[in-house]
Coordinates of C-alpha atoms and ligand atoms in Angstrom, one line a residue:
X1 CA 0.0 0.1 0.0
X2 CA 1.2 3.7 -0.9
X3 CA 2.5 5.2 2.0
X4 CA 1.0 8.9 2.9
X5 CA 4.0 10.3 2.0
X6 CA 3.9 8.3 -1.6
X7 CA 0.1 9.3 -1.8
X8 CA 0.6 13.1 -1.3
X9 CA 3.7 12.6 -3.5
X10 CA 1.7 11.7 -6.6
X11 CA -0.4 14.4 -6.1
X12 CA 2.0 16.9 -5.8
X13 CA 3.9 16.0 -9.4
X14 CA 0.5 15.5 -10.6
X15 CA 0.2 19.2 -10.3
X16 CA 3.8 20.5 -11.3
X17 CA 2.9 18.6 -14.7
X18 CA -0.2 20.9 -14.7
X19 CA 1.9 24.2 -14.2
X20 CA 4.9 22.8 -16.5
X21 CA 4.2 19.6 -19.0
X22 CA 7.8 19.1 -19.7
X23 CA 8.3 18.4 -15.9
X24 CA 10.2 15.1 -15.2
X25 CA 9.7 15.7 -11.9
X26 CA 8.7 12.3 -10.2
X27 CA 6.9 11.1 -7.1
X28 CA 10.0 9.8 -5.4
X29 CA 11.9 12.7 -6.0
X30 CA 9.0 15.0 -4.3
X31 CA 8.6 12.2 -1.3
X32 CA 12.7 12.7 -0.5
X33 CA 11.1 16.5 -0.6
X34 CA 8.9 16.1 2.0
X35 CA 9.4 17.0 5.3
X36 CA 8.2 16.2 8.7
X37 CA 8.3 19.9 10.3
X38 CA 9.7 20.0 14.0
X39 CA 6.4 21.6 15.2
X40 CA 3.5 20.2 14.4
X41 CA 1.1 23.0 14.7
X42 CA 2.8 24.2 11.2
X43 CA 1.1 20.5 9.7
X44 CA 1.9 17.3 9.7
X45 CA 4.4 17.1 5.8
X46 CA 6.1 20.3 4.4
X47 CA 6.8 21.0 1.0
X48 CA 9.5 23.4 0.5
X49 CA 8.6 24.9 -2.7
X50 CA 11.5 26.6 -3.6
X51 CA 12.9 23.4 -4.9
X52 CA 11.0 24.0 -7.8
X53 CA 11.5 27.2 -8.5
X54 CA 14.1 26.7 -11.1
X55 CA 11.8 24.0 -13.5
X56 CA 8.4 26.2 -12.7
X57 CA 10.3 29.3 -12.9
X58 CA 7.9 31.0 -10.4
X59 CA 8.6 32.1 -7.2
X60 CA 8.4 30.1 -4.4
X61 CA 5.4 32.3 -2.6
X62 CA 3.3 31.3 -6.0
X63 CA 4.2 27.9 -6.5
X64 CA 2.4 26.9 -3.0
X65 CA 0.0 28.9 -3.7
X66 CA -0.9 27.3 -6.7
X67 CA -0.2 23.8 -5.6
X68 CA -2.9 24.1 -3.2
X69 CA -5.4 24.0 -5.8
X70 CA -5.9 20.4 -7.0
X71 CA -4.3 18.9 -4.1
X72 CA -7.9 17.9 -3.0
X73 CA -7.4 14.1 -1.6
X74 CA -9.1 11.8 0.7
X75 CA -5.4 11.5 2.9
X76 CA -5.4 15.7 3.0
X77 CA -7.4 17.4 5.7
X78 CA -6.3 21.0 4.4
X79 CA -3.4 22.4 2.6
X80 CA -1.8 26.3 3.2
X81 CA 0.4 28.2 2.0
X82 CA 3.0 29.4 4.4
X83 CA 6.2 31.6 2.7
X84 CA 7.1 29.4 0.1
X85 CA 5.9 26.2 1.9
X86 CA 3.1 24.3 1.3
X87 CA 1.9 22.8 4.7
X88 CA -0.3 19.8 4.5
X89 CA -2.4 18.7 7.5
X90 CA -3.2 14.7 7.0
X91 CA -6.5 13.6 7.4
X92 CA -7.7 12.5 10.7
X93 CA -10.6 10.0 9.3
X94 CA -8.2 9.0 6.5
X95 CA -5.9 7.9 9.3
X96 CA -9.0 5.9 11.1
X97 CA -10.4 4.4 8.1
X98 CA -7.1 3.3 6.4
X99 CA -4.1 3.0 8.6
X100 CA -5.8 2.2 11.6
X101 CA -7.6 -1.4 9.8
X102 CA -4.1 -1.8 8.1
X103 CA -2.2 -2.5 11.2
X104 CA -4.9 -4.5 12.8
X105 CA -5.3 -7.0 9.7
X106 CA -1.7 -6.9 9.2
X107 CA -0.3 -7.1 12.6
X108 CA 3.6 -7.3 12.8
X109 CA 3.9 -7.2 9.5
X110 CA 2.5 -4.3 9.2
X111 CA 5.1 -1.5 7.8
X112 CA 7.2 -4.0 5.5
X113 CA 8.3 -2.6 2.6
X114 CA 9.1 -5.2 -0.8
X115 CA 12.2 -3.9 -1.8
X116 CA 13.9 -7.1 -1.3
X117 CA 11.9 -9.7 -3.0
X118 CA 13.7 -12.6 -4.7
X119 CA 17.1 -10.8 -3.4
X120 CA 19.4 -12.6 -1.2
X121 CA 21.9 -10.8 1.1
X122 CA 24.9 -12.7 3.3
X123 CA 26.0 -10.9 6.9
X124 CA 28.9 -11.4 8.4
X125 CA 29.2 -10.8 12.0
X126 CA 29.9 -11.1 15.8
X127 CA 32.7 -13.3 14.3
X128 CA 34.6 -13.7 18.0
X129 CA 38.1 -14.8 17.8
X130 CA 37.8 -18.0 19.6
X131 CA 40.0 -18.4 23.0
X132 CA 40.1 -14.4 23.3
X133 CA 37.9 -12.6 25.1
X134 CA 34.3 -11.6 23.6
X135 CA 34.0 -8.4 25.3
X136 CA 32.2 -5.4 24.5
X137 CA 33.6 -4.3 21.5
X138 CA 31.9 -7.3 20.1
X139 CA 28.5 -5.9 21.1
X140 CA 28.3 -3.9 18.1
X141 CA 29.0 -6.2 15.1
X142 CA 26.7 -8.5 17.2
X143 CA 23.4 -6.1 17.4
X144 CA 24.1 -4.1 14.7
X145 CA 24.3 -6.7 12.2
X146 CA 21.9 -9.1 14.1
X147 CA 19.3 -6.1 13.1
X148 CA 20.8 -5.4 9.6
X149 CA 19.5 -9.2 9.0
X150 CA 16.0 -9.1 10.7
X151 CA 15.5 -5.1 8.6
X152 CA 16.6 -6.9 5.3
X153 CA 14.6 -10.2 6.1
X154 CA 11.5 -7.3 6.8
X155 CA 11.9 -5.9 3.7
X156 CA 11.9 -9.2 1.9
X157 CA 15.7 -10.2 1.3
X158 CA 16.4 -13.7 1.8
X159 CA 19.1 -13.7 4.4
X160 CA 22.0 -15.8 5.5
X161 CA 23.7 -14.7 8.3
X162 CA 27.3 -16.3 9.2
X163 CA 29.6 -16.1 12.2
X164 CA 33.4 -16.1 10.5
X165 CA 34.2 -17.1 13.7
X166 CA 38.5 -16.2 14.3
X167 CA 39.1 -20.0 15.0
X168 CA 42.4 -20.2 13.4
X169 CA 45.7 -18.5 13.4
X170 CA 49.0 -18.7 15.7
X171 CA 46.8 -18.3 19.1
X172 CA 46.1 -22.3 18.6
X173 CA 49.9 -23.1 18.5
X174 CA 49.7 -20.7 22.1
X175 CA 46.6 -22.1 23.5
X176 CA 47.8 -25.8 22.8
X177 CA 51.2 -24.9 24.4
X178 CA 49.5 -23.1 27.0
X179 CA 47.3 -26.1 27.6
X180 CA 49.9 -28.7 28.0
X181 CA 51.9 -26.5 30.2
X182 CA 49.5 -25.0 33.0
X183 CA 45.9 -26.3 31.9
X184 CA 44.6 -30.3 32.4
X185 CA 41.1 -31.2 31.1
X186 CA 39.2 -31.0 34.3
X187 CA 40.4 -27.6 34.7
X188 CA 39.3 -26.6 31.1
X189 CA 36.1 -28.6 31.4
X190 CA 34.9 -26.7 34.9
X191 CA 36.2 -23.3 34.0
X192 CA 35.4 -23.3 30.4
X193 CA 36.2 -20.7 28.1
X194 CA 37.5 -18.1 30.9
X195 CA 39.6 -21.2 31.6
X196 CA 41.1 -20.6 27.7
X197 CA 40.8 -16.9 27.8
X198 CA 43.2 -17.1 30.9
X199 CA 45.8 -19.6 29.4
X200 CA 46.0 -18.0 26.5
X201 CA 46.5 -14.4 28.6
X202 CA 49.4 -15.9 30.5
X203 CA 51.2 -17.6 27.6
X204 CA 51.2 -14.6 25.9
X205 CA 52.5 -12.9 28.7
X206 CA 55.2 -14.8 29.0
X207 CA 56.1 -14.8 25.5
X208 CA 56.3 -11.0 25.9
X209 CA 58.3 -11.0 29.2
X210 CA 58.3 -8.0 31.3
X211 CA 61.7 -6.6 31.0
X212 CA 61.6 -3.7 33.1
X213 CA 60.9 -6.6 36.3
X214 CA 63.6 -8.6 35.4
X215 CA 61.4 -11.0 33.4
X216 CA 62.8 -11.7 30.2
X217 CA 61.1 -12.4 27.0
X218 CA 60.6 -16.2 26.6
X219 CA 61.6 -17.1 22.6
X220 CA 61.3 -20.8 23.1
X221 CA 57.7 -20.7 24.0
X222 CA 56.9 -18.8 21.1
X223 CA 59.1 -21.3 18.9
X224 CA 56.9 -24.0 20.5
X225 CA 53.8 -22.5 19.5
X226 CA 54.4 -21.8 15.8
X227 CA 55.7 -25.6 15.9
X228 CA 52.1 -26.4 17.3
X229 CA 50.2 -24.5 14.9
X230 CA 52.0 -26.0 11.8
X231 CA 51.4 -29.2 13.2
X232 CA 48.0 -28.2 13.5
X233 CA 48.0 -27.1 10.2
X234 CA 49.9 -30.4 9.0
X235 CA 46.6 -32.5 10.5
X236 CA 48.2 -33.8 14.0
X237 CA 45.7 -35.7 15.4
X238 CA 46.1 -34.5 18.8
X239 CA 46.4 -30.9 18.3
X240 CA 43.4 -31.3 15.8
X241 CA 41.2 -33.0 18.7
X242 CA 42.7 -29.9 21.3
X243 CA 41.5 -27.5 18.5
X244 CA 37.7 -28.9 17.9
X245 CA 36.9 -29.0 21.7
X246 CA 38.2 -25.6 22.6
X247 CA 36.2 -24.2 19.2
X248 CA 33.2 -26.1 20.7
X249 CA 33.6 -24.8 24.3
X250 CA 34.3 -20.9 23.1
X251 CA 31.0 -22.1 20.6
X252 CA 29.0 -23.1 24.0
X253 CA 29.8 -20.1 25.8
X254 CA 28.9 -17.8 22.7
X255 CA 25.7 -19.3 22.5
X256 CA 24.8 -18.1 25.7
X257 CA 25.1 -14.7 25.3
X258 CA 23.5 -15.3 22.1
X259 CA 20.4 -16.8 23.4
X260 CA 20.3 -13.8 25.4
X261 CA 19.7 -11.8 22.3
X262 CA 17.3 -13.7 20.8
X263 CA 20.3 -14.3 18.0
X264 CA 20.8 -17.1 15.8
X265 CA 23.1 -17.5 12.4
X266 CA 23.1 -19.9 9.6
X267 CA 26.4 -20.5 9.4
X268 CA 29.6 -20.7 11.8
X269 CA 32.0 -20.9 9.4
X270 CA 35.3 -19.7 10.3
X271 CA 38.5 -18.3 9.4
X272 CA 39.6 -22.3 9.5
X273 CA 36.8 -23.3 6.8
X274 CA 38.7 -21.4 4.0
X275 CA 42.4 -23.1 4.4
X276 CA 41.9 -25.2 1.1
X277 CA 40.3 -22.4 -0.5
X278 CA 42.8 -19.7 -0.5
X279 CA 45.3 -21.4 -2.7
X280 CA 43.0 -20.8 -6.2
X281 CA 42.4 -16.9 -5.3
X282 CA 46.5 -16.5 -4.7
X283 CA 46.9 -18.6 -8.0
X284 CA 44.5 -15.9 -9.6
X285 CA 46.6 -13.1 -8.2
X286 CA 49.7 -14.8 -9.4
X287 CA 48.5 -15.4 -13.3
X288 CA 47.2 -12.1 -13.4
X289 CA 50.6 -10.6 -12.5
X290 CA 48.8 -8.4 -9.1
X291 CA 50.9 -9.7 -7.0
X292 CA 54.5 -7.9 -6.2
X293 CA 57.2 -9.3 -4.1
X294 CA 58.2 -6.7 -1.5
X295 CA 60.9 -7.8 1.2
X296 CA 59.9 -11.7 0.3
X297 CA 56.2 -11.0 1.3
X298 CA 54.2 -11.1 -1.3
X299 CA 51.6 -7.9 -1.5
X300 CA 49.0 -6.0 -4.2
X301 CA 50.0 -2.7 -4.5
X302 CA 47.5 0.0 -4.2
X303 CA 49.3 3.1 -4.2
X304 CA 47.4 4.1 -7.4
X305 CA 44.7 4.0 -5.5
X306 CA 46.1 5.8 -2.2
X307 CA 46.1 3.3 -0.1
X308 CA 49.1 0.8 1.7
X309 CA 49.4 -2.2 -0.2
X310 CA 47.3 -5.2 0.8
X311 CA 49.2 -7.9 2.2
X312 CA 48.6 -11.8 0.7
X313 CA 51.7 -13.8 1.6
X314 CA 54.0 -13.2 4.3
X315 CA 57.6 -14.1 4.0
X316 CA 57.1 -17.8 4.9
X317 CA 54.6 -18.3 2.3
X318 CA 51.6 -18.2 5.2
X319 CA 48.2 -16.4 4.3
X320 CA 47.0 -13.3 6.2
X321 CA 43.5 -11.8 7.3
X322 CA 42.5 -10.3 3.7
X323 CA 43.7 -13.5 2.1
X324 CA 41.2 -15.2 3.7
X325 CA 38.7 -12.8 3.7
X326 CA 38.6 -12.8 -0.6
X327 CA 38.9 -16.4 -0.8
X328 CA 35.6 -16.3 1.6
X329 CA 34.0 -13.9 -0.5
X330 CA 34.4 -15.6 -3.8
X331 CA 33.2 -18.8 -2.0
X332 CA 30.0 -16.9 -0.6
X333 CA 29.8 -15.7 -4.0
X334 CA 29.5 -19.1 -5.9
X335 CA 27.8 -20.6 -3.1
X336 CA 24.7 -18.2 -1.8
X337 CA 24.9 -16.2 -4.7
X338 CA 24.1 -12.9 -2.8
X339 CA 22.7 -9.6 -4.5
X340 CA 25.0 -7.8 -1.3
X341 CA 27.5 -9.1 0.9
X342 CA 27.3 -7.0 4.5
X343 CA 30.0 -6.9 6.9
X344 CA 29.7 -5.4 10.0
X345 CA 33.0 -4.9 12.2
X346 CA 34.6 -2.1 14.5
X347 CA 35.8 1.1 12.3
X348 CA 39.5 0.4 13.1
X349 CA 38.9 -2.2 10.1
X350 CA 37.9 0.3 7.5
X351 CA 41.3 0.3 5.3
X352 CA 41.5 -4.1 5.7
X353 CA 37.8 -3.6 4.3
X354 CA 38.6 -0.7 0.9
X355 CA 41.8 -2.8 0.5
X356 CA 40.6 -6.2 0.1
X357 CA 37.2 -5.1 -1.6
X358 CA 39.9 -3.1 -3.9
X359 CA 41.7 -6.4 -4.6
X360 CA 38.3 -7.9 -5.3
X361 CA 37.7 -5.2 -7.9
X362 CA 41.0 -6.0 -10.0
X363 CA 40.9 -9.3 -9.8
X364 CA 37.6 -9.0 -12.5
X365 CA 35.2 -10.0 -10.1
X366 CA 32.0 -8.0 -11.2
X367 CA 30.9 -8.6 -8.0
X368 CA 33.1 -6.0 -6.4
X369 CA 30.6 -3.4 -5.5
X370 CA 27.8 -5.8 -4.0
X371 CA 30.5 -6.3 -0.8
X372 CA 29.6 -3.2 2.1
X373 CA 31.3 -2.7 4.9
X374 CA 29.6 -1.1 8.0
X375 CA 31.8 0.3 10.8
X376 CA 30.9 1.8 13.8
X377 CA 32.6 3.3 17.1
X378 CA 34.3 2.1 19.9
X379 CA 32.6 1.4 22.9
X380 CA 34.0 1.9 26.2
X381 CA 32.2 1.7 30.2
X382 CA 32.1 4.5 32.4
X383 CA 31.7 3.6 36.4
X384 CA 31.1 0.2 36.2
X385 CA 33.8 -2.0 37.9
X386 CA 33.9 -4.6 35.2
X387 CA 37.8 -5.8 35.4
X388 CA 38.3 -9.0 34.6
X389 CA 41.8 -11.5 35.1
X390 CA 42.5 -10.7 31.3
X391 CA 43.5 -7.3 32.1
X392 CA 41.6 -4.2 31.4
X393 CA 39.0 -6.0 29.3
X394 CA 35.0 -5.6 29.9
X395 CA 33.2 -9.0 29.1
X396 CA 30.1 -9.0 26.9
X397 CA 28.5 -11.5 29.2
X398 CA 29.6 -9.4 32.6
X399 CA 28.1 -6.4 31.5
X400 CA 25.2 -8.5 30.0
X401 CA 25.0 -9.9 33.8
X402 CA 25.6 -6.9 36.0
X403 CA 22.6 -5.6 34.1
X404 CA 20.5 -8.0 35.1
X405 CA 21.4 -7.8 38.4
X406 CA 20.7 -4.0 38.6
X407 CA 17.1 -4.9 36.9
X408 CA 16.6 -7.4 39.5
X409 CA 17.2 -4.9 42.2
X410 CA 15.3 -2.3 40.7
X411 CA 12.2 -5.0 40.2
X412 CA 12.3 -6.1 43.8
X413 CA 11.5 -2.5 45.1
X414 CA 8.8 -1.8 42.3
X415 CA 7.2 -4.9 41.6
X416 CA 8.1 -7.8 43.8
X417 CA 4.9 -9.6 43.3
X418 CA 6.2 -10.1 39.4
X419 CA 6.0 -13.6 38.3
X420 CA 8.7 -14.8 35.9
X421 CA 10.9 -12.9 37.6
X422 CA 14.4 -13.9 36.5
X423 CA 12.9 -14.1 32.4
X424 CA 11.7 -10.6 33.1
X425 CA 14.9 -9.0 34.3
X426 CA 17.1 -10.8 32.0
X427 CA 14.9 -9.6 29.0
X428 CA 14.6 -5.8 30.1
X429 CA 18.5 -5.7 31.7
X430 CA 19.8 -7.2 28.0
X431 CA 17.4 -5.3 26.1
X432 CA 18.5 -2.3 28.4
X433 CA 22.2 -2.6 27.1
X434 CA 20.9 -3.1 23.7
X435 CA 18.7 -0.2 23.4
X436 CA 21.4 2.3 24.8
X437 CA 23.7 1.3 22.4
X438 CA 21.9 1.3 19.2
X439 CA 20.1 4.6 20.1
X440 CA 23.6 6.5 18.8
X441 CA 24.4 6.4 15.5
X442 CA 26.6 3.6 14.7
X443 CA 29.7 5.3 13.8
X444 CA 29.5 7.2 17.4
X445 CA 32.3 6.0 19.6
X446 CA 30.3 5.4 22.7
X447 CA 30.9 5.6 26.6
X448 CA 28.3 3.4 28.6
X449 CA 26.7 4.8 31.4
X450 CA 24.8 1.8 33.1
X451 CA 22.9 3.9 35.4
X452 CA 21.3 5.8 32.4
X453 CA 20.6 2.9 30.3
X454 CA 19.2 1.2 33.2
X455 CA 16.9 4.0 33.8
X456 CA 12.8 3.4 33.9
X457 CA 12.1 7.5 33.2
X458 CA 14.2 8.0 30.2
X459 CA 15.0 7.6 26.6
X460 CA 16.3 3.4 27.8
X461 CA 14.9 0.1 26.8
X462 CA 13.0 -0.5 30.4
X463 CA 11.2 2.7 29.4
X464 CA 9.6 1.3 25.8
X465 CA 9.6 -1.9 27.3
X466 CA 7.2 -0.8 30.1
X467 CA 5.1 1.3 27.0
X468 CA 5.0 -2.7 25.8
X469 CA 3.6 -4.2 28.2
X470 CA 1.1 -1.2 29.1
X471 CA -0.5 -2.0 25.9
X472 CA -0.8 -5.6 27.0
X473 CA -1.9 -4.6 30.1
X474 CA -4.7 -2.9 28.5
X475 CA -6.0 -4.9 26.3
X476 CA -5.7 -7.9 28.3
X477 CA -8.4 -6.2 30.7
X478 CA -11.1 -5.7 27.2
X479 CA -10.0 -9.2 26.2
X480 CA -13.0 -11.3 24.1
X481 CA -14.5 -7.7 23.2
X482 CA -15.4 -7.9 19.9
X483 CA -14.0 -4.1 18.2
X484 CA -15.7 -4.1 15.0
X485 CA -15.7 -2.1 11.8
X486 CA -15.1 1.9 12.5
X487 CA -14.2 4.3 14.8
X488 CA -13.3 7.9 15.3
X489 CA -10.7 10.2 16.1
X490 CA -11.4 12.5 18.5
X491 CA -8.4 14.2 20.2
X492 CA -4.8 15.2 19.1
X493 CA -3.1 12.2 21.0
X494 CA -4.7 9.7 19.1
X495 CA -4.1 11.7 15.6
X496 CA -0.7 11.7 16.9
X497 CA -0.2 8.3 17.7
X498 CA -1.6 7.3 14.3
X499 CA 0.8 9.6 12.1
X500 CA 3.9 8.4 13.8
X501 CA 2.5 4.3 13.3
X502 CA 1.8 5.6 9.5
X503 CA 5.5 6.5 9.3
X504 CA 6.7 3.4 10.2
X505 CA 7.3 1.5 6.8
X506 CA 9.5 4.9 5.8
X507 CA 11.5 4.5 8.8
X508 CA 12.7 1.2 8.1
X509 CA 13.4 2.0 4.4
X510 CA 15.7 4.7 5.9
X511 CA 17.2 2.3 8.7
X512 CA 18.1 -0.2 5.6
X513 CA 19.4 2.3 2.9
X514 CA 21.6 4.1 5.8
X515 CA 22.6 0.6 7.7
X516 CA 21.4 2.5 10.3
X517 CA 19.6 0.4 13.2
X518 CA 19.1 3.6 15.6
X519 CA 16.6 5.2 13.2
X520 CA 14.1 2.6 14.7
X521 CA 15.2 3.1 17.9
X522 CA 14.4 6.5 17.6
X523 CA 11.0 5.3 16.2
X524 CA 10.6 3.0 19.0
X525 CA 11.1 5.7 21.3
X526 CA 8.5 8.3 19.2
X527 CA 5.9 5.6 19.4
X528 CA 6.8 4.9 23.1
X529 CA 6.3 8.5 24.3
X530 CA 3.1 8.7 21.9
X531 CA 1.9 6.3 23.5
X532 CA 2.4 7.4 27.0
X533 CA 0.7 10.8 26.1
X534 CA -2.2 9.2 24.7
X535 CA -2.6 7.1 27.7
X536 CA -2.0 9.8 30.1
X537 CA -4.4 12.2 28.6
X538 CA -7.3 9.8 27.1
X539 CA -9.1 7.6 28.9
X540 CA -9.0 3.7 27.5
X541 CA -11.0 1.0 29.6
X542 CA -13.3 3.5 30.9
X543 CA -14.3 5.4 28.5
X544 CA -18.4 6.1 28.1
X545 CA -18.5 6.6 24.7
X546 CA -18.3 3.1 23.1
X547 CA -17.2 4.3 19.8
X548 CA -14.2 6.4 21.4
X549 CA -13.6 3.5 23.8
X550 CA -13.3 0.8 20.6
X551 CA -11.3 3.2 18.5
X552 CA -9.0 3.9 21.3
X553 CA -8.5 0.1 22.2
X554 CA -7.8 0.0 18.4
X555 CA -5.0 1.9 18.8
X556 CA -3.5 0.7 21.8
X557 CA -3.5 -2.8 19.9
X558 CA -2.1 -1.3 16.7
X559 CA 0.9 0.1 18.8
X560 CA 1.1 -3.3 20.4
X561 CA 1.9 -4.5 17.2
X562 CA 3.9 -1.7 15.6
X563 CA 6.2 -1.9 18.8
X564 CA 6.5 -5.6 19.4
X565 CA 7.7 -5.3 15.2
X566 CA 10.1 -2.9 16.0
X567 CA 11.3 -4.6 18.9
X568 CA 12.0 -7.6 17.2
X569 CA 14.3 -5.4 14.1
X570 CA 16.8 -3.8 16.8
X571 CA 16.7 -7.3 19.1
X572 CA 14.5 -6.1 22.1
X573 CA 12.9 -8.6 23.3
X574 CA 9.3 -8.0 24.4
X575 CA 7.7 -8.6 27.9
X576 CA 3.8 -8.4 28.6
X577 CA 5.0 -7.3 31.8
X578 CA 7.7 -5.3 33.7
Ligands
LIG601 N1 37.1 -12.2 14.2 C1 37.3 -10.6 13.6 C2 37.6 -10.0 14.6 O1 37.3 -10.2 16.3 C3 36.1 -10.1 13.1 C4 35.7 -10.4 11.1 C5 35.2 -9.7 10.5 N2 34.7 -10.9 9.6 C6 35.3 -10.7 8.5 N3 35.1 -11.3 7.4 N4 36.8 -10.5 8.4 O2 38.5 -8.7 14.6

C-alpha cells in the first residue's frame, strides 16, 4: 500500500505537470523533498517550494499557492501556503479508516517494505576470535549485524547470517602449548572459556616477558607455539582434537550470550574453513600479475588508489587476514549467490575492507560493488567496575550479568510480586544495554553509562519495554470484546499516535538505506512517547462513549503490534509485564 507521503507526492507531481507539462519530476523525488516539520502546529508534512523554482520559473510563494489548488485528496485534511512552503495536514478520518485497519489486519507485518523480494543478502557479523575474550567491543558487530539482518528480512530479502569465527591462526599454537604446560582437562571443563582465555593471556605474557621487572621475553615458548600451530595445520590428530574441543567450548559460551539476545546464525563457518580455498585465489592473483614481492612478502600494490599495499602472503608463505577474506567472499558468492554481502566490524578495520574490496575488483570479479562494509565506533564503559582476570577488557557476558542483577534489584523494589522475575529481568537488563547502544548513530564512539541505560524514566530500553507491557495490560482488561469496524479520532493524542505509526515503513527503509538501526530505536522512542501521552490524556478502558472507547482500544492494539515489530528489528525482547 502507498504510504501517505507517497500518495501526497503523487498528487503534487500531477499538479506540477499542470504547471509545466515538460517536467520530469517524479513522485519519488517529491517524496524525498517532503519534510516532517518539527513543530506539528505547522502541519504534518511540509513541501519546500523553492526546490521547484527553477523548473517552474516562479517564486516559491507563487508555487505554494498554485499547488494548493488541485491537492484535494482523501488523505489531505487541509493544505496551506506559508512563506513558500506548502503545509499539509493529514486527514484524521483517513488515518482512522485506512491506516488503523491496515495495522490491525497485518499485525507485526505492518510496515514491511517489499524492496528485497527475490534478493539475497549475506551478513557477516559477531565473528569473535576463539579463545580471545568476547568483550564489549563485540557488542556492536553482534547487535548491529543482527538488526541489519532482521531489517533486510522484514523488507523481503532472503538472508544468510554468518558467524565467521576467528577459529584459526597462531593463537591456537599458543593455546595448545599453554594448555599442556599449565592446564588440564578437568580445569578447562570446569572453567570453560574463562580458563582458555586465562591460559591464552598467561602464555602471551610469558612470551612478551616483562623486561622492566626482570622477566625476559620467552622466545622458546614462541617457537614452540608456532611449531604446534604448524602441526595443527598439517593435520596432527592430537592437536586437531584439542582445537575442536577449544572451539566447541567457546561456541557453547557464545551461544549463551546469543540466546540472551535472541540471535541465531545460519553458518558458523569460521576462518579455518577457508584454508584450502585460498591457494586458488593466490594463484589467480599471481596469474593476473597482481602480486608483487616486497621484502619476501607477496603484496598487491594499491598506491594508485592511495592505500597501503594489501598483504597476501607473509615471507614464510603463510596467508593473512585479507587473503582469507578474499577467498571467503568468492566462496560465498559461488555458494550463496548474494546480491549484497554485508560485513559489520569496528571502524578500525575500515582500511582492511577498502583494501581487499579493491583487490577483488582488480581480480575482475564483477560483484565487487556488492560488498558493503558497515563500520561502527568504539565502546567503552563508564562507572562500573568490571575488570577481568584478562586485564582491562570488559566481557560482554559480565556486562549483561551486571545489568540483569541491577534490574532485579529495581524490580524487587518496584514490583516484588512479579511472576517469572528472572526471565523478565534478563529481557529488561539485556534489552537496556542493547537499546542504549543502538540509540546512537553507529559510527559514534560511545561511553556506556549503566545508570542511564537502566533508568526506567529516560529514553531507555526499560521505558519502551514498559510501554509495550502497558499496551498488553490494557488489552488484557478488554480481552474477548469484539471491536467491530470503524472508529473515530476525537483528540490530538490519538491522531499523533496514528501518524507516527503511519511512518513506520519509511523509517524502516531509511534504516536499511543507511545501515542504521538507530533509526528504528528512535522510532520506538517516538512511538512510546506518543502512546504514553495518549494513555495519560485519554481514558481507554473506562471511556463511556462506546465508539471512542473501541477506537482507543484499537489504537492500543495497533501500538502493540508496531512496537512489537520494531523491537524484533533491534534484538529487543518483548515482555508483557515489567
Ligand atoms: N574475527 C574478527 C575480529 O574479531 C572479525 C571478523 C570480521 N569478518 C571478516 N570477514 N573479516 O576482529
